[in-house]
Coordinates of C-alpha atoms and ligand atoms in Angstrom, one line a residue:
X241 CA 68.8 -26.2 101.7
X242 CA 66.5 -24.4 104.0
X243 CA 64.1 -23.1 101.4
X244 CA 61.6 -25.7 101.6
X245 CA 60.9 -24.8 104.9
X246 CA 59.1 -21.4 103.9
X247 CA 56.7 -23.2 101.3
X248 CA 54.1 -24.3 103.9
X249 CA 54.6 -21.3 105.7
X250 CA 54.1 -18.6 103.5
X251 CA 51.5 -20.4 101.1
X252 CA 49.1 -20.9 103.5
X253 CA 49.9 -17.8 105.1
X254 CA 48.4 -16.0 102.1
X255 CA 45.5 -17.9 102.0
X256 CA 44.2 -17.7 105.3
X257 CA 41.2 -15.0 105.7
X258 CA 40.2 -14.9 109.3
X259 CA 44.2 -14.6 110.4
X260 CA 44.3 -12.1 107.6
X261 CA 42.3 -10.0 109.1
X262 CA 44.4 -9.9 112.3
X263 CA 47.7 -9.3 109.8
X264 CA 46.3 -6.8 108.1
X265 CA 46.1 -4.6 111.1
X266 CA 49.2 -5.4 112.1
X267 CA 51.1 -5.5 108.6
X268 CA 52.4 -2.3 107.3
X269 CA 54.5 -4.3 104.4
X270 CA 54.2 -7.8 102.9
X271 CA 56.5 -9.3 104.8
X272 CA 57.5 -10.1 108.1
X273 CA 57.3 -13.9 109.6
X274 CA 58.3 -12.7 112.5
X275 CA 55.0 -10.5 113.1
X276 CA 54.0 -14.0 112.7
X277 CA 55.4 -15.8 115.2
X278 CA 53.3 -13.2 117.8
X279 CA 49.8 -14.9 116.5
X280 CA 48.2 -16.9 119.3
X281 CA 49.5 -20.6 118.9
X282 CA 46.8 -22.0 117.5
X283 CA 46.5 -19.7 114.7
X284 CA 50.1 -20.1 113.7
X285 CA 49.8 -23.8 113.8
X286 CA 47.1 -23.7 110.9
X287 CA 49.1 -21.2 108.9
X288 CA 52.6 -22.6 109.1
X289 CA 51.7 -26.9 109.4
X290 CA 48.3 -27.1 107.9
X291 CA 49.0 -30.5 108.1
X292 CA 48.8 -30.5 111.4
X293 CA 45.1 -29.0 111.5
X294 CA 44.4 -31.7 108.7
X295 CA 45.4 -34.2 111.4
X296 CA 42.1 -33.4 113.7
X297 CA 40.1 -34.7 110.9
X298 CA 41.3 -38.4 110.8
X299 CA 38.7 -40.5 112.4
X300 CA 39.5 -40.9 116.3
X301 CA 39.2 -44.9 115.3
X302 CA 41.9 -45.0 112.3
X303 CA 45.0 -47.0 112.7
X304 CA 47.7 -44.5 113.6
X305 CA 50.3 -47.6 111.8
X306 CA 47.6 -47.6 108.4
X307 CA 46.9 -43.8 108.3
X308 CA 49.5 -41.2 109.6
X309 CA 49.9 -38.0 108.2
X310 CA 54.5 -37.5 107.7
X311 CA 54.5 -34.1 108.6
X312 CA 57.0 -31.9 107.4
X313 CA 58.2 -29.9 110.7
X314 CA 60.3 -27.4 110.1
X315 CA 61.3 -25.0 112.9
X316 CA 60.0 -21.7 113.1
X317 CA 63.6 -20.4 113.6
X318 CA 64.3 -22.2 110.0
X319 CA 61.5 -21.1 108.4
X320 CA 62.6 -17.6 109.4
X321 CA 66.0 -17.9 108.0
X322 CA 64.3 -19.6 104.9
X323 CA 62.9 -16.4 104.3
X324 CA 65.1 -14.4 104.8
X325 CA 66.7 -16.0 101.2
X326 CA 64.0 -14.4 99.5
X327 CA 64.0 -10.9 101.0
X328 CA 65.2 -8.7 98.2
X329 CA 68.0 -6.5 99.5
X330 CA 70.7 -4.6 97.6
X331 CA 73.2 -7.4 99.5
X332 CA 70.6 -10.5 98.3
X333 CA 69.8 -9.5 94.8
X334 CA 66.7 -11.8 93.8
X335 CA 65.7 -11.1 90.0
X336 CA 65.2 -12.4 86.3
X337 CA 68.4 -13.8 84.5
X338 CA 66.9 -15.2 81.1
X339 CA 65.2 -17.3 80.0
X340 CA 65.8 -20.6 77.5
X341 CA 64.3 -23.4 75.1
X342 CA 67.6 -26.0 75.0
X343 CA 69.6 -26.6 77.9
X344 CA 72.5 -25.7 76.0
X345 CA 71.0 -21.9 75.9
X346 CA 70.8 -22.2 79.6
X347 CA 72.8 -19.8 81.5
X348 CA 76.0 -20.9 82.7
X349 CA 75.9 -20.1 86.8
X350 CA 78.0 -21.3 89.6
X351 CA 75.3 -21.6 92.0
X352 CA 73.5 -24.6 92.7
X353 CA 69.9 -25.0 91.3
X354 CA 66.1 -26.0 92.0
X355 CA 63.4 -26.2 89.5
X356 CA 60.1 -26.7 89.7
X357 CA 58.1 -28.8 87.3
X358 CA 54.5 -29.8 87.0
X359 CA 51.7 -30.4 84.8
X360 CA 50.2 -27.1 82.8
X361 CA 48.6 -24.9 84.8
X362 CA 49.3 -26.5 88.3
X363 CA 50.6 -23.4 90.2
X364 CA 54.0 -23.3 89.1
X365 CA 54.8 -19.9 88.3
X366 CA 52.1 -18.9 91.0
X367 CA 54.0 -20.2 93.5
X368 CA 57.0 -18.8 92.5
X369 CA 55.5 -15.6 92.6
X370 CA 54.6 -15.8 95.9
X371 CA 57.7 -17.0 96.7
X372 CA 58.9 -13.8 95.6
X373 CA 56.6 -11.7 97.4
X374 CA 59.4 -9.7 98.9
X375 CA 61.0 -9.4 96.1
X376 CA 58.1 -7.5 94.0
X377 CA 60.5 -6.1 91.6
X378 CA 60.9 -9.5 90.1
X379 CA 57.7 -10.0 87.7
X380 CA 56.8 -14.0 87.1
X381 CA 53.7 -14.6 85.2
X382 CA 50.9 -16.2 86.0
X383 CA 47.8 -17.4 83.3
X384 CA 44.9 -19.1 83.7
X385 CA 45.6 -21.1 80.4
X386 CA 47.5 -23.9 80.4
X387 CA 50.6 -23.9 78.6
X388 CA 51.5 -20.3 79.7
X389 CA 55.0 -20.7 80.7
X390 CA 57.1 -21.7 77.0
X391 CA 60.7 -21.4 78.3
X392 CA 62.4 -22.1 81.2
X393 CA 63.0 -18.9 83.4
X394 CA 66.3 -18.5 85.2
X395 CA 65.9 -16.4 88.3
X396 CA 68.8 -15.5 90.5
X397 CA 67.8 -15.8 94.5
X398 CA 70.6 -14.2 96.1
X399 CA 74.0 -15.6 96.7
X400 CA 71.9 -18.9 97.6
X401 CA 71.2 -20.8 94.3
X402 CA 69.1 -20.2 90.9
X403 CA 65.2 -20.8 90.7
X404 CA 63.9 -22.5 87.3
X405 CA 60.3 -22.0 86.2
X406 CA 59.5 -24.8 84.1
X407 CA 57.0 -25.0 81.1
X408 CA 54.2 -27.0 82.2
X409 CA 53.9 -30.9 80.7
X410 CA 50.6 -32.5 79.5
X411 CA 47.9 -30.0 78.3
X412 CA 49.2 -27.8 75.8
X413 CA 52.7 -28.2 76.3
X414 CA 55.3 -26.4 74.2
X415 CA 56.4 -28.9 71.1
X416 CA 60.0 -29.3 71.9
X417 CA 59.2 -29.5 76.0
X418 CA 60.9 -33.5 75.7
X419 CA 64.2 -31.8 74.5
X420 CA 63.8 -29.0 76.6
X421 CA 62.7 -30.6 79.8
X422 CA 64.1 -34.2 80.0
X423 CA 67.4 -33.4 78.4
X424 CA 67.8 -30.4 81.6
X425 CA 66.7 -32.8 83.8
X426 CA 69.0 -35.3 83.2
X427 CA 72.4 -33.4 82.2
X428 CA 72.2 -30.0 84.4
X429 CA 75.0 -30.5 86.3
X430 CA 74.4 -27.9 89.1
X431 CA 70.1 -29.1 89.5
X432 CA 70.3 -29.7 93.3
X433 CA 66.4 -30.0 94.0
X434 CA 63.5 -30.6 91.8
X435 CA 60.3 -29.4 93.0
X436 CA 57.3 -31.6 91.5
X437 CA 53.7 -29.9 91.6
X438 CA 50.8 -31.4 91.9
X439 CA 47.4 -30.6 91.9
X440 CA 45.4 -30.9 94.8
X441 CA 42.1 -31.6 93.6
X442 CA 43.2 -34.0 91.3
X443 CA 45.8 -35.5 92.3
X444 CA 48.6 -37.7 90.8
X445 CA 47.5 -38.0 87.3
X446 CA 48.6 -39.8 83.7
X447 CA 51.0 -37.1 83.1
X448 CA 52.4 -36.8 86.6
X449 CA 53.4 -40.3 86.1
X450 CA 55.7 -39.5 83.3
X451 CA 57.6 -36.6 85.5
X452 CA 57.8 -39.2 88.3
X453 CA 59.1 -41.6 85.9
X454 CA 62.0 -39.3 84.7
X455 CA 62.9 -38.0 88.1
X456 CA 63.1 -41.5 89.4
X457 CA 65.5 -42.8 86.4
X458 CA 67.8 -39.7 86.8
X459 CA 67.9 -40.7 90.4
X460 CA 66.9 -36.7 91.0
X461 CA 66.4 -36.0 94.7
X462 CA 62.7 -34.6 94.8
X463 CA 59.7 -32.9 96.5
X464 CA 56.3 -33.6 95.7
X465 CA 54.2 -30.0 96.5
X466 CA 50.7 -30.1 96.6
X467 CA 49.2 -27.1 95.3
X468 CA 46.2 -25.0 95.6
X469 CA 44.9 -25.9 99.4
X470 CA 42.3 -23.7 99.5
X471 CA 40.4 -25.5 96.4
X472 CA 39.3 -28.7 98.0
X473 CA 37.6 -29.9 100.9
X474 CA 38.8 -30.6 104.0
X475 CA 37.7 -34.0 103.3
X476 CA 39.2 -34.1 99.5
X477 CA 42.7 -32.6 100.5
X478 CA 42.8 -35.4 103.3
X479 CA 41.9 -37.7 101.2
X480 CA 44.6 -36.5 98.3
X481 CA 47.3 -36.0 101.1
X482 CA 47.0 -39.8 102.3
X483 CA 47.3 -41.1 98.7
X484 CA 49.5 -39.4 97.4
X485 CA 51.6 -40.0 100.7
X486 CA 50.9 -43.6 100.4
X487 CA 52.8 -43.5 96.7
X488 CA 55.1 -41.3 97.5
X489 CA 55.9 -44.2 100.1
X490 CA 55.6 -47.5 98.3
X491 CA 56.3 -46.3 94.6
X492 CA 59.1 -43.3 94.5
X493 CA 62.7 -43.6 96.1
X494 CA 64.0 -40.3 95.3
X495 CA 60.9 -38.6 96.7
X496 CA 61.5 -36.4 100.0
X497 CA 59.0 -38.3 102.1
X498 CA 57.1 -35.4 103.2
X499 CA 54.6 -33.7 100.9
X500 CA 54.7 -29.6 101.1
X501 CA 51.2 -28.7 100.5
X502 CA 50.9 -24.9 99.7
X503 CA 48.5 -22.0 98.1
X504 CA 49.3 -19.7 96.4
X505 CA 45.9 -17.9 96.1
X506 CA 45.6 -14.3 97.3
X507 CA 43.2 -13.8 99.8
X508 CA 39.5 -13.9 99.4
X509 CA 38.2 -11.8 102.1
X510 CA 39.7 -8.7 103.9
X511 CA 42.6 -8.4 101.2
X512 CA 45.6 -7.1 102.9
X513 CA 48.8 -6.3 102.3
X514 CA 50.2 -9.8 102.0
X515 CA 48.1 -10.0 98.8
X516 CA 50.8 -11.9 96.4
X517 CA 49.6 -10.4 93.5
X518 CA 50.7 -6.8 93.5
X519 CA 53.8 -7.4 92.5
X520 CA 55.2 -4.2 90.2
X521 CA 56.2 -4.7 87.0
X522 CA 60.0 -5.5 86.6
X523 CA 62.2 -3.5 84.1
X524 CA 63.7 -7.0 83.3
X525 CA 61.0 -10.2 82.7
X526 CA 60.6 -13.2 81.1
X527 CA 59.3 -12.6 77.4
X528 CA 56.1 -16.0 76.6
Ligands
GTP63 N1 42.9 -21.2 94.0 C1 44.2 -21.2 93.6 N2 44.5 -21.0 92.3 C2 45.8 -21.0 92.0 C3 46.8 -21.4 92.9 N3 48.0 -21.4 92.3 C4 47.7 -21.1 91.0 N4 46.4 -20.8 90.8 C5 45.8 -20.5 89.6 O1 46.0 -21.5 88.6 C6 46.2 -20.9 87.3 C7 47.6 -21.4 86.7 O2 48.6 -20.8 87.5 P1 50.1 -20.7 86.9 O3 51.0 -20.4 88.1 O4 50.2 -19.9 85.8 O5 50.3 -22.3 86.5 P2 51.6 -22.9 85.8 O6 51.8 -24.2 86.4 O7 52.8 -22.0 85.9 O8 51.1 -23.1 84.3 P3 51.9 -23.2 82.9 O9 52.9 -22.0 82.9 O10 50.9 -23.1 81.9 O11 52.6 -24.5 82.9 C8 46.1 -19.4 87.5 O12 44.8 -19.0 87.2 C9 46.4 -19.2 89.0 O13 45.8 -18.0 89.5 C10 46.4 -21.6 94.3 O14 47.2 -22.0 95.2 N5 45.1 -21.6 94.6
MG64 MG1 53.9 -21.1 84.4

């Protein structure tokens, strides 16, 4: 599946102020990567890999074998195609289908299926929204307290495949997230991908272990997304990126090997047009 490709991509590309700026101007509508694809090279690089611009800040001396970023390099053509699965058109409906607490309320679809699962209040539904920033019929909520998500959210993404928002596990999780979560975890027949968040300033914690855990005995194919990139340092993210790389590598086989490190966060100078959180409200949504 291509979609993966767009995560780097268009998280950063709403976080990044100065390149904003030059966006802004030439943005008339969210949307667009190929208005992109005309920034100068440079700029592109840090909005698209910011792996890549993490990369300058290894020390000079560090052993490339010990400590080497796995970058996850995606074309630019692919990351373009990726987005074009979430461009809302009346021939690539993207919207809300329903929403359920047992798998056996799920709704039955013939297209394959991603979720994306995390800890409360990692960035699950945020990035979602963004995801859906040219779709902004399609209303996902978003919470600053944890345990805002109590269902999982079915939402159709074209012809392509469904997209699950997952209750979040640990803090103030819902009481019957075990049944709900594990048992659609293990026994949804049609779950091609699972997207794991986690948190980029923390990192892998107690509760992450448990999800890791469960994807690993299912033997689910999985991605681990690092989220919120604007939060930490430079230093911190590098830091977070090269452990959680190094477990990813010596502790996980199901894991895709490359982490996608996105934000989500709308920008915080020069807000522009590529703001993800001016979505309008849906006529259908998920009901908390
Ligand atoms: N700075 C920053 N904040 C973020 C980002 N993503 C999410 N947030 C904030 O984190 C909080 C939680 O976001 P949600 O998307 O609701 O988290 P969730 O994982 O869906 O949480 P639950 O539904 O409770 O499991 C909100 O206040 C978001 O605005 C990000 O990339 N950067
Ligand atoms: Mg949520």
């Amino acid at each position: 599946m291509a979609a993966p490709g767009l995560l780097p991509g268009l998280g950063r590309l709403i976080e990044m102020p100065s390149a904003l700026g030059r966006l802004s101007r030439a943005y008339s509508k969210p949307h667009a990567f190929t208005e992109v694809l005309q920034l100068p090279k440079m700029e592109l690089t840090k909005l698209v890999f910011p792996l890549q611009e993490l990369q300058r800040h290894l020390l000079p001396d560090a052993k490339p074998d010990l400590i080497q970023l796995r970058i996850f390099d995606p074309s630019l053509e692919a990351i373009a195609r990726a987005q074009s699965f979430f461009t809302a058109t009346p021939r690539n409906r993207i919207e809300y289908i329903s929403s359920a607490v047992r798998l056996d309320h799920a709704p039955d679809l013939p297209r394959r299926e991603v979720c994306f699962i995390g800890r409360s209040n990692v960035g699950k539904s945020s990035l979602i929204k963004a995801l859906f920033s040219l779709a902004p019929e399609v209303e996902v909520r978003v919470s600053k307290t944890p345990g805002h998500t109590k269902k999982m959210d079915f939402f159709k993404v074209g012809k392509y495949f469904t997209l699950v928002d997952m209750p979040g596990y640990g803090y103030r999780a819902p009481e019957d997230f075990v049944d709900m979560v594990e048992t659609y975890l293990k026994e949804r027949k049609n779950l091609l991908r699972t997207f794991l968040l986690v948190d980029s300033v923390v990192g892998i914690q107690k509760a992450d272990n448990i999800a890791i855990e469960m994807c690993e005995e299912f033997a689910l194919p999985y991605v681990m997304v690092l989220t919120k990139i604007d939060k930490p340092s430079k230093g911190r993210l590098l830091k977070q990126v090269l452990e959680i790389q190094k477990f990813v590598d010596t502790k996980t086989q199901g894991c895709f090997p490359q982490l996608f490190p996105v934000s989500s966060a709308p920008p915080t100078v020069a807000p522009g047009p590529l703001s993800v959180g001016s979505s309008a409200p849906a006529a259908t949504s998920p009901t908390h």
